[in-house]
Short mmCIF file of C-alpha atoms in Angstrom, two decimals:
data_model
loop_
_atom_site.label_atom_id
_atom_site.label_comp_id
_atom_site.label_asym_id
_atom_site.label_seq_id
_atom_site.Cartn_x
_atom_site.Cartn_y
_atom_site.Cartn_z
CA UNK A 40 0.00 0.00 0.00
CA UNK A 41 2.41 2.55 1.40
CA UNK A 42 3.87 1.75 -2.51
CA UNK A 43 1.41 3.41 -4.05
CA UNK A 44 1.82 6.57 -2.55
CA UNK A 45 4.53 7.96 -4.71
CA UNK A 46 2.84 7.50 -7.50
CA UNK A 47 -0.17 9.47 -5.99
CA UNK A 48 2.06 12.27 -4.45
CA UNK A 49 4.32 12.46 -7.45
CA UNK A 50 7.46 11.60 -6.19
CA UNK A 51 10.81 11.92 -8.56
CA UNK A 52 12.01 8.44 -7.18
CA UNK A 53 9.50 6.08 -6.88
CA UNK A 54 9.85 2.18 -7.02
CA UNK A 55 5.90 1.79 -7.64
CA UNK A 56 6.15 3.00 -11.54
CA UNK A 57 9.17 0.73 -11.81
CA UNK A 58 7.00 -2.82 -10.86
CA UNK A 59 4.17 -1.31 -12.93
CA UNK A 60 5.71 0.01 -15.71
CA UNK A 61 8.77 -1.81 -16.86
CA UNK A 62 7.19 -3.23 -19.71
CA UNK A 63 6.79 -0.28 -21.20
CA UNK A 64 10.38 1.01 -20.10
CA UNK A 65 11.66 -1.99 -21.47
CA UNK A 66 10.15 -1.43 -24.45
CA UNK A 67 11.30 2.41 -24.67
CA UNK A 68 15.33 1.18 -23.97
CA UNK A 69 14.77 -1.45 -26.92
CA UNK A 70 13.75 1.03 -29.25
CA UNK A 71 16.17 3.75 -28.13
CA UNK A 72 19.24 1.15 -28.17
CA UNK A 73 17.89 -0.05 -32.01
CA UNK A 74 17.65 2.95 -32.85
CA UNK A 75 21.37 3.87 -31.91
CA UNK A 76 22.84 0.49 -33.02
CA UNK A 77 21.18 1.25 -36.99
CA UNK A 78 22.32 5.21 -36.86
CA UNK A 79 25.99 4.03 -35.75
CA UNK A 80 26.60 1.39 -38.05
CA UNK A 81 24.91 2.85 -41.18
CA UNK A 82 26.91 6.34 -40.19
CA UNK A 83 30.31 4.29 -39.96
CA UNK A 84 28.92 2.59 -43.53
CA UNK A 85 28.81 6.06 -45.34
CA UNK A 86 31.41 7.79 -43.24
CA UNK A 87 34.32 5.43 -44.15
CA UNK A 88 33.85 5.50 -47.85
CA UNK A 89 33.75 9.57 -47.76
CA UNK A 90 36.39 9.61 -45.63
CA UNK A 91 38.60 7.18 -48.13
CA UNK A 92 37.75 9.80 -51.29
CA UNK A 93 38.26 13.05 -48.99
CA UNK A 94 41.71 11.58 -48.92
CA UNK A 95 41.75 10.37 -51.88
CA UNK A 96 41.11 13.44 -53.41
CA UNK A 97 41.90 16.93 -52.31
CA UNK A 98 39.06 18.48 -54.43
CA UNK A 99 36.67 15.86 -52.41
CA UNK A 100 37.77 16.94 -49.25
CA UNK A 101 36.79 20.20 -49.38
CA UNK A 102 33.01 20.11 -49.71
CA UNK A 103 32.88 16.73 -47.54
CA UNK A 104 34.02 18.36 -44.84
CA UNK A 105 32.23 21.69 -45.46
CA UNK A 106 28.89 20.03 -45.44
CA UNK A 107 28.78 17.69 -43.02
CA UNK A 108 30.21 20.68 -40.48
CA UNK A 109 27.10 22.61 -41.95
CA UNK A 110 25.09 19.31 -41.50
CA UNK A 111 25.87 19.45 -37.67
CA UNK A 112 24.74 23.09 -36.98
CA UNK A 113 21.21 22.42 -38.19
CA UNK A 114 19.13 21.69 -34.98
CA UNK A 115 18.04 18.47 -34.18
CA UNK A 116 14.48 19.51 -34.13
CA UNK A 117 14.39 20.90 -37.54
CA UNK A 118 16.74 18.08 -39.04
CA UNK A 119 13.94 15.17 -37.72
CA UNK A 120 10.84 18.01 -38.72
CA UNK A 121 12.78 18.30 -42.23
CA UNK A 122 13.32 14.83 -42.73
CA UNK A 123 9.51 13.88 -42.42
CA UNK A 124 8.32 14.73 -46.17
CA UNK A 125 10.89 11.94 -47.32
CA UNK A 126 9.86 9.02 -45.04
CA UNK A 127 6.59 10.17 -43.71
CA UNK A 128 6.46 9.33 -39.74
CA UNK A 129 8.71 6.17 -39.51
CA UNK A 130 11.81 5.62 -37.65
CA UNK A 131 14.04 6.11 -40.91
CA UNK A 132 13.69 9.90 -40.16
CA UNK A 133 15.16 9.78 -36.65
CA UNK A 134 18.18 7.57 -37.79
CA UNK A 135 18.79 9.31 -41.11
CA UNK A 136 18.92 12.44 -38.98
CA UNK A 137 21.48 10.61 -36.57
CA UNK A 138 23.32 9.30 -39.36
CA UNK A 139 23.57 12.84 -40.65
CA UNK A 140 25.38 13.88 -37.58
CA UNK A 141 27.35 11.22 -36.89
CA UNK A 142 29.56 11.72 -40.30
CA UNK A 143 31.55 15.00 -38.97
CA UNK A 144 32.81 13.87 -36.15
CA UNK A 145 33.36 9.90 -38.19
CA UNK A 146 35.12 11.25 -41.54
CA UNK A 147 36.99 13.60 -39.54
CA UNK A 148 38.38 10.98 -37.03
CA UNK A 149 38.88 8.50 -40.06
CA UNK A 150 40.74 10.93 -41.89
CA UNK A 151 42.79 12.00 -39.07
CA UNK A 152 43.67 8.37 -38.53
CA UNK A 153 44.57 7.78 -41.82
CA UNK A 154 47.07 10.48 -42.19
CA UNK A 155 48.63 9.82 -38.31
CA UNK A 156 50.05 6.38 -40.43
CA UNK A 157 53.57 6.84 -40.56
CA UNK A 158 54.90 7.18 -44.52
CA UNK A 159 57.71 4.56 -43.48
CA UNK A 160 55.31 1.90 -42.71
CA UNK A 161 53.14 2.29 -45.63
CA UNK A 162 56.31 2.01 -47.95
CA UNK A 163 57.89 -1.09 -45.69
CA UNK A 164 54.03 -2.61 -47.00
CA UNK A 165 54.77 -1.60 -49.97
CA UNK A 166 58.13 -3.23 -50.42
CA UNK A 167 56.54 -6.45 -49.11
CA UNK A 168 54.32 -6.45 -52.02
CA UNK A 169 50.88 -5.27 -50.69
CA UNK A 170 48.98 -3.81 -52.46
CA UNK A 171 46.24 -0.82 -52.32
CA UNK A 172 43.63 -2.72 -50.36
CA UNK A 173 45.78 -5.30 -48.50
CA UNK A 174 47.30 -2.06 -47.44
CA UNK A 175 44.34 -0.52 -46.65
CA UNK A 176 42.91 -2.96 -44.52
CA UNK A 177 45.86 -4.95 -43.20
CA UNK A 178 48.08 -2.16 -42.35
CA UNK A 179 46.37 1.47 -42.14
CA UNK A 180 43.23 0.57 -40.64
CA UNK A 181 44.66 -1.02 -37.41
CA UNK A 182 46.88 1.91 -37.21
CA UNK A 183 44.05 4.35 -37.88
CA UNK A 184 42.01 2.12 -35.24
CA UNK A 185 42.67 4.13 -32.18
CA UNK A 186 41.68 7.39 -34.16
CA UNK A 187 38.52 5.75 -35.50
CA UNK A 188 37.44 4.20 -32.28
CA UNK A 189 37.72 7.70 -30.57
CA UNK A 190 35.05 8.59 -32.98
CA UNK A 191 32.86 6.06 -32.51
CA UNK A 192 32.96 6.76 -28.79
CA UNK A 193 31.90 10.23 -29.12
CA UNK A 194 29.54 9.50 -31.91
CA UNK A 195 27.35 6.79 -29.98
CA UNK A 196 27.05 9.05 -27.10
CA UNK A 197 26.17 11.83 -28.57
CA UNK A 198 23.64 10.14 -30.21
CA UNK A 199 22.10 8.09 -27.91
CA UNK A 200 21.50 11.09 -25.97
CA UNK A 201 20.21 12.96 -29.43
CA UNK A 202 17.77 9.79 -30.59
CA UNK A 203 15.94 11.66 -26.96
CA UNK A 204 14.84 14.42 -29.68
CA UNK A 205 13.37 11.31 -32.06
CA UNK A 206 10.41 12.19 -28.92
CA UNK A 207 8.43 14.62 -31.16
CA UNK A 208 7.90 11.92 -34.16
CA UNK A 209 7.05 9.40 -31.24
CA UNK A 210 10.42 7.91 -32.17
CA UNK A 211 12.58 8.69 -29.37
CA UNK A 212 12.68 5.96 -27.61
CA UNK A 213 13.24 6.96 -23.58
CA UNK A 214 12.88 10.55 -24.66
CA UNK A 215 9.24 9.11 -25.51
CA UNK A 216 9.08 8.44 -21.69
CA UNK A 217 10.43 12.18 -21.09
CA UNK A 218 8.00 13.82 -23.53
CA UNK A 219 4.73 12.24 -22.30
CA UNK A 220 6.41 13.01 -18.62
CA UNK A 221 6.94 16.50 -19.55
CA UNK A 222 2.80 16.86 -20.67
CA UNK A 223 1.77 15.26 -17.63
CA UNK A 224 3.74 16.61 -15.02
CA UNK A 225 4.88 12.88 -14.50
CA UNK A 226 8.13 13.17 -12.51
CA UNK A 227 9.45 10.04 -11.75
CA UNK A 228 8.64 8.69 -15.45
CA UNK A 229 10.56 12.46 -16.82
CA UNK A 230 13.30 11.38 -14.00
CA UNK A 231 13.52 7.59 -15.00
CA UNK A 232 13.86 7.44 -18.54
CA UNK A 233 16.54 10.22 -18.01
CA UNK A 234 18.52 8.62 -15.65
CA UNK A 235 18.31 5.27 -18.37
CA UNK A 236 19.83 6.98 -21.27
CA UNK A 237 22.52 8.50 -19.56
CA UNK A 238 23.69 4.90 -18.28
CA UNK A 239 22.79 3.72 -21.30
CA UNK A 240 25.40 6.19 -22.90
CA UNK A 241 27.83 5.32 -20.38
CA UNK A 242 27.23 1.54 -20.87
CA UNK A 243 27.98 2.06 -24.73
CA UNK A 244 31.03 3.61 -24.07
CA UNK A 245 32.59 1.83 -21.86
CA UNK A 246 31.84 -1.62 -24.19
CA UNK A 247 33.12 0.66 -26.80
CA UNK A 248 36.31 1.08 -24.61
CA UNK A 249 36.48 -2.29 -23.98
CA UNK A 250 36.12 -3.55 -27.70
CA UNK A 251 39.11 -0.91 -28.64
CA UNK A 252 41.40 -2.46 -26.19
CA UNK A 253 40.65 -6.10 -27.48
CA UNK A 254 41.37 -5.00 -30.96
CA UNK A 255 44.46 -2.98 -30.10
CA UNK A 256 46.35 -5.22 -28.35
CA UNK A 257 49.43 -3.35 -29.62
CA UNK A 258 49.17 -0.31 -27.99
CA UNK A 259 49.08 -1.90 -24.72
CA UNK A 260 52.56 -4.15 -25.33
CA UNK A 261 54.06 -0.93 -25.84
CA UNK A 262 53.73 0.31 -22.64
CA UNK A 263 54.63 -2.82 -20.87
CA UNK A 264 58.21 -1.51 -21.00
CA UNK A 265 61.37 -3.32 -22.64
CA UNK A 266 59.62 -6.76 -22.32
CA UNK A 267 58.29 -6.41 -25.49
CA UNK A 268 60.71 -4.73 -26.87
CA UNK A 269 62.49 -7.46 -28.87
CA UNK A 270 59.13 -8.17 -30.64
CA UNK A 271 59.41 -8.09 -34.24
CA UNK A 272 55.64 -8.20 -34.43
CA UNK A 273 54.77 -5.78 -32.39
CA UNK A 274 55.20 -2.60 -35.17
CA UNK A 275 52.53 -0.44 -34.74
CA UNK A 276 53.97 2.23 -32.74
CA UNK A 277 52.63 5.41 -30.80
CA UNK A 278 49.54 4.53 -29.51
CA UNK A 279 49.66 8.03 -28.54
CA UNK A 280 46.23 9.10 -30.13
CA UNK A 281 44.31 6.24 -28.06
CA UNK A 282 41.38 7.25 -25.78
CA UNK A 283 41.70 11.57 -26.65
CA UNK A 284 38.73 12.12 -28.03
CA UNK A 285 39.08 15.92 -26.75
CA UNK A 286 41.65 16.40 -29.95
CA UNK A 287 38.30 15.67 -32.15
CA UNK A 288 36.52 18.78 -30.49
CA UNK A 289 39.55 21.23 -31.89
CA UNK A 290 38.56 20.18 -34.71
CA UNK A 291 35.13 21.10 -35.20
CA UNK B 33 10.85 22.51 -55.37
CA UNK B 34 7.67 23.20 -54.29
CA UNK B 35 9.17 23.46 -50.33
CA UNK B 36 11.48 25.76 -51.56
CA UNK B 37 9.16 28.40 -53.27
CA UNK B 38 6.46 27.92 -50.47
CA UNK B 39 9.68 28.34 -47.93
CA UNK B 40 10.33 31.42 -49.88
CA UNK B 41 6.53 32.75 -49.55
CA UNK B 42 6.13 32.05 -46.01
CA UNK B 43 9.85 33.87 -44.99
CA UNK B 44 8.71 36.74 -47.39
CA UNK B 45 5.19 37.25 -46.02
CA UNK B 46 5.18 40.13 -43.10
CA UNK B 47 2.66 38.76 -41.16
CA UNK B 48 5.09 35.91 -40.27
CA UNK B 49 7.58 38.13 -38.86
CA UNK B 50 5.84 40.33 -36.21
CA UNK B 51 3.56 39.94 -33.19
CA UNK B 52 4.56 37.87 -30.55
CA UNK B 53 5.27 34.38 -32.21
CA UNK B 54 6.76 36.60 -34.97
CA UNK B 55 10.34 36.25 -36.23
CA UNK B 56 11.64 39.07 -34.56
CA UNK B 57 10.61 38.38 -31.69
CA UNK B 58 11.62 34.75 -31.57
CA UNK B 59 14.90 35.51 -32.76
CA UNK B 60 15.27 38.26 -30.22
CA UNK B 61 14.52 35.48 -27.62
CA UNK B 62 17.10 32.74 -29.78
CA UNK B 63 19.97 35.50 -29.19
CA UNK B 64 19.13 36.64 -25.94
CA UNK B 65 19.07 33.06 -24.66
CA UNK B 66 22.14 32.12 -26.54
CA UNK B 67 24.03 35.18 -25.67
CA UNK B 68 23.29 34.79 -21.66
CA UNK B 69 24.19 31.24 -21.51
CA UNK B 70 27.46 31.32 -23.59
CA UNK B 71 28.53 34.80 -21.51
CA UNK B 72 27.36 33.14 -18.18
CA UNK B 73 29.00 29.31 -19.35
CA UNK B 74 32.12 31.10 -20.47
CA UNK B 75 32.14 32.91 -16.60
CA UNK B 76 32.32 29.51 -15.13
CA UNK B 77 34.45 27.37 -17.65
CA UNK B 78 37.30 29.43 -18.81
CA UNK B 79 38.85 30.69 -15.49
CA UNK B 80 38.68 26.92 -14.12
CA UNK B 81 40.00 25.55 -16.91
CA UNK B 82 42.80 28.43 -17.34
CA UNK B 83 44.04 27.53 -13.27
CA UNK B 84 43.46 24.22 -13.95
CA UNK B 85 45.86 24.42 -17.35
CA UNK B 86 48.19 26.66 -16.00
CA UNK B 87 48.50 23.95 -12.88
CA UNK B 88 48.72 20.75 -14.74
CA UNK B 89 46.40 19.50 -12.75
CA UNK B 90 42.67 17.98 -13.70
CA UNK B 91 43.59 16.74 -17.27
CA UNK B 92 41.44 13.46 -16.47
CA UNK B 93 38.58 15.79 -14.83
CA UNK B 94 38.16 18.01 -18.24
CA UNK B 95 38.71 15.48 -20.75
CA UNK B 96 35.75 13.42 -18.81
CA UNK B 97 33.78 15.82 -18.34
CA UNK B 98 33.39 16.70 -21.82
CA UNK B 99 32.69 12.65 -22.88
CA UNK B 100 30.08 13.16 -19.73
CA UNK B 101 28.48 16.14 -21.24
CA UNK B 102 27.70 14.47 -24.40
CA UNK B 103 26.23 11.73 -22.54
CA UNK B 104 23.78 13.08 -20.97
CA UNK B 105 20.22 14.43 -23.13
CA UNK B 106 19.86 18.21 -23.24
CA UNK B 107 16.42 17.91 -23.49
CA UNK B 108 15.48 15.44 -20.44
CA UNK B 109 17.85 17.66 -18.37
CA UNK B 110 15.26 20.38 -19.80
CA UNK B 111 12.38 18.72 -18.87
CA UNK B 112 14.01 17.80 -15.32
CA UNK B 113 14.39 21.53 -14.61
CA UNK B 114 11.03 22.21 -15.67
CA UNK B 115 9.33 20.26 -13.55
CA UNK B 116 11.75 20.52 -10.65
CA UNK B 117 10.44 23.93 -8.09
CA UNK B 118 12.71 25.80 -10.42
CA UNK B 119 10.23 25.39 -13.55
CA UNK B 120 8.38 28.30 -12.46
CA UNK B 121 11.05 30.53 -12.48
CA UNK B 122 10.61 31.80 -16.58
CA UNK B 123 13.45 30.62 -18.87
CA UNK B 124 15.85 29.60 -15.76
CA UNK B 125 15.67 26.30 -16.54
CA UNK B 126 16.41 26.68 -20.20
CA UNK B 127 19.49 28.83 -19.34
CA UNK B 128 20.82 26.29 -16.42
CA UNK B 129 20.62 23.24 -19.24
CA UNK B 130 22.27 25.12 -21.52
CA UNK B 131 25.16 26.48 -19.79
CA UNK B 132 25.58 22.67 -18.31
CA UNK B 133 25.39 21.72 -22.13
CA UNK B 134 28.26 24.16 -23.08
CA UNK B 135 30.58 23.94 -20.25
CA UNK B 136 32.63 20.91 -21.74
CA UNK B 137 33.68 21.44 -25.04
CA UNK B 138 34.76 25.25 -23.54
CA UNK B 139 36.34 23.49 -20.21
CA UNK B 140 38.26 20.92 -22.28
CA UNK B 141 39.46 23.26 -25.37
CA UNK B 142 40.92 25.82 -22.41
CA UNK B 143 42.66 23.11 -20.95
CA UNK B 144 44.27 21.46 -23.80
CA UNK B 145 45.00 25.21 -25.38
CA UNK B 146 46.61 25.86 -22.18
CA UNK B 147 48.13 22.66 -21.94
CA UNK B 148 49.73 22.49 -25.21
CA UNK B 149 51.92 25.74 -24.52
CA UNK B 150 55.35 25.06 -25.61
CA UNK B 151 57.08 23.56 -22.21
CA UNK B 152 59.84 25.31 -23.19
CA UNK B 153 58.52 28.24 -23.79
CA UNK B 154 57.06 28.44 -20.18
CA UNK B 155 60.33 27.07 -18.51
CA UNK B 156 62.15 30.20 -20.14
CA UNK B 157 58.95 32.87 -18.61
CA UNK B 158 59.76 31.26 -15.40
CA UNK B 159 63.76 31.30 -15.58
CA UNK B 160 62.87 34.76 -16.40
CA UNK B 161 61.34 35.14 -13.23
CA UNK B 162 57.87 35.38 -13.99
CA UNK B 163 55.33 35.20 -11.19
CA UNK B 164 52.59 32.29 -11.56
CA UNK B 165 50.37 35.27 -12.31
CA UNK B 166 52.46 37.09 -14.96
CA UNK B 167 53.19 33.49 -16.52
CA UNK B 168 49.32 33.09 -17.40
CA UNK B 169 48.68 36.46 -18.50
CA UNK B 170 51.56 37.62 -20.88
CA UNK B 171 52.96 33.22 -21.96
CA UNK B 172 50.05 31.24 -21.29
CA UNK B 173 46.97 32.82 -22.42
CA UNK B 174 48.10 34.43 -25.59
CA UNK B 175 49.49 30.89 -26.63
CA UNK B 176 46.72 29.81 -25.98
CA UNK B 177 44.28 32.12 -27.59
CA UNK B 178 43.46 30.12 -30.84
CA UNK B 179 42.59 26.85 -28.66
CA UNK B 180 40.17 29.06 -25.97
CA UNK B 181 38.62 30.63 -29.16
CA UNK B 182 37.85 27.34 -30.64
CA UNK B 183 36.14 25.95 -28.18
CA UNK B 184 34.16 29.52 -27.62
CA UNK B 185 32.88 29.00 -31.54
CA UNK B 186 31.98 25.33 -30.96
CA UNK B 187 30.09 26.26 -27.72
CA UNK B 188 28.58 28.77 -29.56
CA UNK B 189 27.18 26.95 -32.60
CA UNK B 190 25.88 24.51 -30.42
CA UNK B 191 24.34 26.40 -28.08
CA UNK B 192 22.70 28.24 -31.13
CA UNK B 193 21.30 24.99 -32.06
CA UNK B 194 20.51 23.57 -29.03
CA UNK B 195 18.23 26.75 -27.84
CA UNK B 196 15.73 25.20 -30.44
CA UNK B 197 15.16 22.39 -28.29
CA UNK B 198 13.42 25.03 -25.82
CA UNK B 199 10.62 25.04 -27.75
CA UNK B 200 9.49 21.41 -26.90
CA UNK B 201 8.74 22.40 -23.31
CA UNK B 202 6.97 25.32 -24.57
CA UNK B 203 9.89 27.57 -24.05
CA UNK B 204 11.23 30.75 -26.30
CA UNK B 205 13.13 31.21 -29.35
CA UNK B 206 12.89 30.32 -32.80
CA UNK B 207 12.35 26.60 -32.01
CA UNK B 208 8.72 27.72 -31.72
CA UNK B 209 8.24 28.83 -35.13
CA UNK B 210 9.46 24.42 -35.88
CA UNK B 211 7.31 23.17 -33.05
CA UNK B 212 4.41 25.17 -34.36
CA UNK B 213 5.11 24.60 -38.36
CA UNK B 214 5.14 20.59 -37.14
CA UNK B 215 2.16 20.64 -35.41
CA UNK B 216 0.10 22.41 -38.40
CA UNK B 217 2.01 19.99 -41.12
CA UNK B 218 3.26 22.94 -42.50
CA UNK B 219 6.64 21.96 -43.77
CA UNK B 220 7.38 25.35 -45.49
CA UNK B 221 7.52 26.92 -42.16
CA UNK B 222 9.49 24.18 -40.14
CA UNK B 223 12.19 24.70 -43.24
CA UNK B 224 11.99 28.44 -42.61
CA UNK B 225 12.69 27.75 -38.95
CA UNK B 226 15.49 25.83 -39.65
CA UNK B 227 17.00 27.66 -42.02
CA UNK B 228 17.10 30.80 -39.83
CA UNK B 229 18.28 28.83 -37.18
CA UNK B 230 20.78 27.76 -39.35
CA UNK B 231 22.07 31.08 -40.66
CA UNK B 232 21.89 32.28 -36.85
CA UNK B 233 24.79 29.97 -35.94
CA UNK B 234 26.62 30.81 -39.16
CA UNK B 235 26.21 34.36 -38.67
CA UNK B 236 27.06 33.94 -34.88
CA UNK B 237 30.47 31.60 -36.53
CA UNK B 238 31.53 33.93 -38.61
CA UNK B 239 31.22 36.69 -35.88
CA UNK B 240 33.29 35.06 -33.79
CA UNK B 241 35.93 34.44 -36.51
CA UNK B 242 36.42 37.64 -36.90
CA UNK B 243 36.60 38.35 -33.37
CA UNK B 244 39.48 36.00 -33.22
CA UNK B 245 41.04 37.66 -36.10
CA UNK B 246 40.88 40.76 -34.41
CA UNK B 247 41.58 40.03 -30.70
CA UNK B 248 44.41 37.39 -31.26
CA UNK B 249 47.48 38.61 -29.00
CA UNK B 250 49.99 37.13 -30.82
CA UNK B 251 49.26 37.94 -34.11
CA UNK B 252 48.45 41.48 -33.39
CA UNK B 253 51.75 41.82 -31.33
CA UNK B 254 53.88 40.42 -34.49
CA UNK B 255 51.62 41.38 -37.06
CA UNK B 256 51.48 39.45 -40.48
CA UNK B 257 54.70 37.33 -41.20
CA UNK B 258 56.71 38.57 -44.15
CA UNK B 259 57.03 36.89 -47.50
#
């Protein structure tokens, strides 16, 4: 009984609306966490392609990097409102807005990962007989992975916390929560749903963390000291760029 | 094409841009907002982040804090403050989430500007005998000018953009003119909306550009580099 009462009085904390209503926040983190998990991965899909021909080409670079900075000043509210004549009311307007946002922060940190890649290496691959792509993806990529995971960090936060704004085309997942909170003065549902993206956010980042250090094992060896030293294998060097995503922010 | 012309009628008709839910006014609101809470976030950020630069100390805390910031929503944090006993209180709660909202990126571009100061540089100010005090003013600070100014302009542009999100709570600014064009299906005036929103944060960009052009203490003091 003495349950209920928070619900009745209103409370911000109140373990009543969690029994009753985690269906529905269950429901709200699925959604928000699909959402994310499409905007991410199709953002990385389109990012790394641009971010091969910015380099690729000097005259490329230019207006990729122009208009995805331009992309990023256009409010999220007008970016999801804009998108709706294209895909009506549908999820595919939320996450093509994400995915829009995403790419200046990607293509930069792709780019700047790219050229961190030492020329010496790139012409040792060479003189083993790689070629473009075996280059590409066997030595520049890993190199670049630091870089490009930095990116990734910032880009899932951000947008978890942006898919919030996804609320006004009843896409939002937990910002759903927030915006039918906000209209009915519900405060433990507003306070909820909050407190679930941010650990959401945190959650992502920290697997993200995790997955860079299991696919960098290199930069680690390094700073175990002379031990590993005498490792032919261990090339790579300077995992100096790892985990600074505040260099990205300069950027902007 | 048809967006764009109606776009074009609906930003050149003068009924849209007076009265109350007018342009004008709107955009009054937009810059007043964004002007209080970048002058009030840069009160709070920039002389923390200049100590904390000039000590060496805090790296973790600013770099964090700006991966933090990102994390968490702008709007829930809105809708917190407006229902918390401060929701009452106007556009305070607006202003509060949106000087939390550009605090990092201004914290953590102060620190690293003031960070990456040539060591060198600084050990010769001090063999000089330069006070702590004289070290940030006339070494540190101009050094790291370019950095502060940076982060100022990304603040800035996202704070710009941001304020738009005060319209979902029913707040000011040109948000409204969105909310409202969304709610009536009109999608000529949600693209107006955006558009000046859009050319706000350029305009407010390119202000600040020049600003840094003009304020920059070491290029004024050595003036442009021969040949």
């Amino acid at each position: 009984m003495a349950g209920q009462d928070c619900l009745i009085s209103n409370d911000w904390i109140c373990g009543e609306y969690l029994r009753t209503r985690g269906q529905e926040l269950t429901d709200a983190t699925l959604q928000h966490i699909g959402i994310t998990l499409a905007s991410v991965a199709i953002g990385l899909l389109v990012a790394f392609p641009l971010a091969l021909l910015a380099r690729r080409w000097r005259a490329v670079a230019g207006p990729v990097l122009g208009l995805t900075t331009v992309l990023y000043t256009v409010p999220s509210l007008a970016m999801f409102s804009l998108l709706v004549p294209f895909f009506g009311l549908s999820p595919a307007v939320v996450i093509t807005g994400l995915v829009l946002y995403s790419l200046t922060i990607l293509v930069r940190n792709i780019l700047a990962g790219l050229a961190a890649v030492p020329e010496e290496t790139r012409e040792a691959a060479r003189g083993m007989g790689y070629g473009p792509v075996r280059l590409l993806f066997g030595v520049e990529l890993p190199l670049a992975l630091p870089a490009l995971m930095a990116g990734l960090r910032i880009t899932t936060v951000s947008t978890i916390s942006l898919t919030t704004v996804g609320a006004i085309l009843h896409y939002g997942g937990l910002g759903n929560l927030v915006y039918d909170g906000m209209h009915s003065y519900f405060k433990a549902q507003v306070l909820t749903a909050s407190v679930l993206c941010v650990a959401l956010a945190v959650a992502a980042d920290l697997l993200l963390l995790l997955v860079q250090r299991l696919l960098t094992p290199w930069t680690r060896a390094g700073k175990k000291a002379g031990k590993a030293a005498g490792k032919a294998k261990s090339g790579p060097g300077g995992g100096k760029a790892t985990g600074r995503p505040a260099a990205a922010e300069g950027a902007l | 094409m048809g967006v764009v012309e109606r776009t074009w009628t609906w930003l050149a008709t003068g009924a849209h841009w007076s009265g109350t839910d007018g342009v004008w006014h709107r955009l009054g609101e937009h810059l007043f907002l964004t002007v209080v809470c970048l002058a009030l976030s840069c009160a709070i950020a920039l002389p923390v982040a200049v100590l904390l630069g000039h000590l060496g100390k805090g790296g973790a805390l600013a770099v964090n804090l700006s991966n933090a910031g990102r994390a968490v929503p702008t709007f829930a944090v809105l809708v917190l403050l407006l229902l918390s006993p401060l929701g009452t209180h106007g556009s305070w709660p607006t202003v509060i989430a949106l000087v939390l909202f550009a605090i990092p990126p201004l914290l953590t571009n102060a620190y690293v500007g003031m960070r990456e100061v040539d060591r060198d540089v600084v050990e010769a100010a001090r063999g000089m005998g330069m006070t702590g005090r004289q070290l940030i003013a006339r070494v540190e600070l101009p050094l790291a000018f370019p950095l502060i100014v940076t982060g100022v302009r990304t603040a800035a542009v996202q704070v710009v953009a941001t304020t738009t999100l005060a319209a979902l709570p029913g707040g000011g600014g040109l948000g409204r003119i969105i909310t409202a064009g969304f709610r009536l299906t009109d999608t000529a005036q949600v693209v107006a909306g955006a558009l000046l929103v859009a050319v706000l944060a350029l305009l407010v960009e390119g202000v600040l550009v020049a600003a840094e052009r003009l304020l920059d203490p070491v290029r004024r003091r050595t003036g442009p580099v021969p040949g």
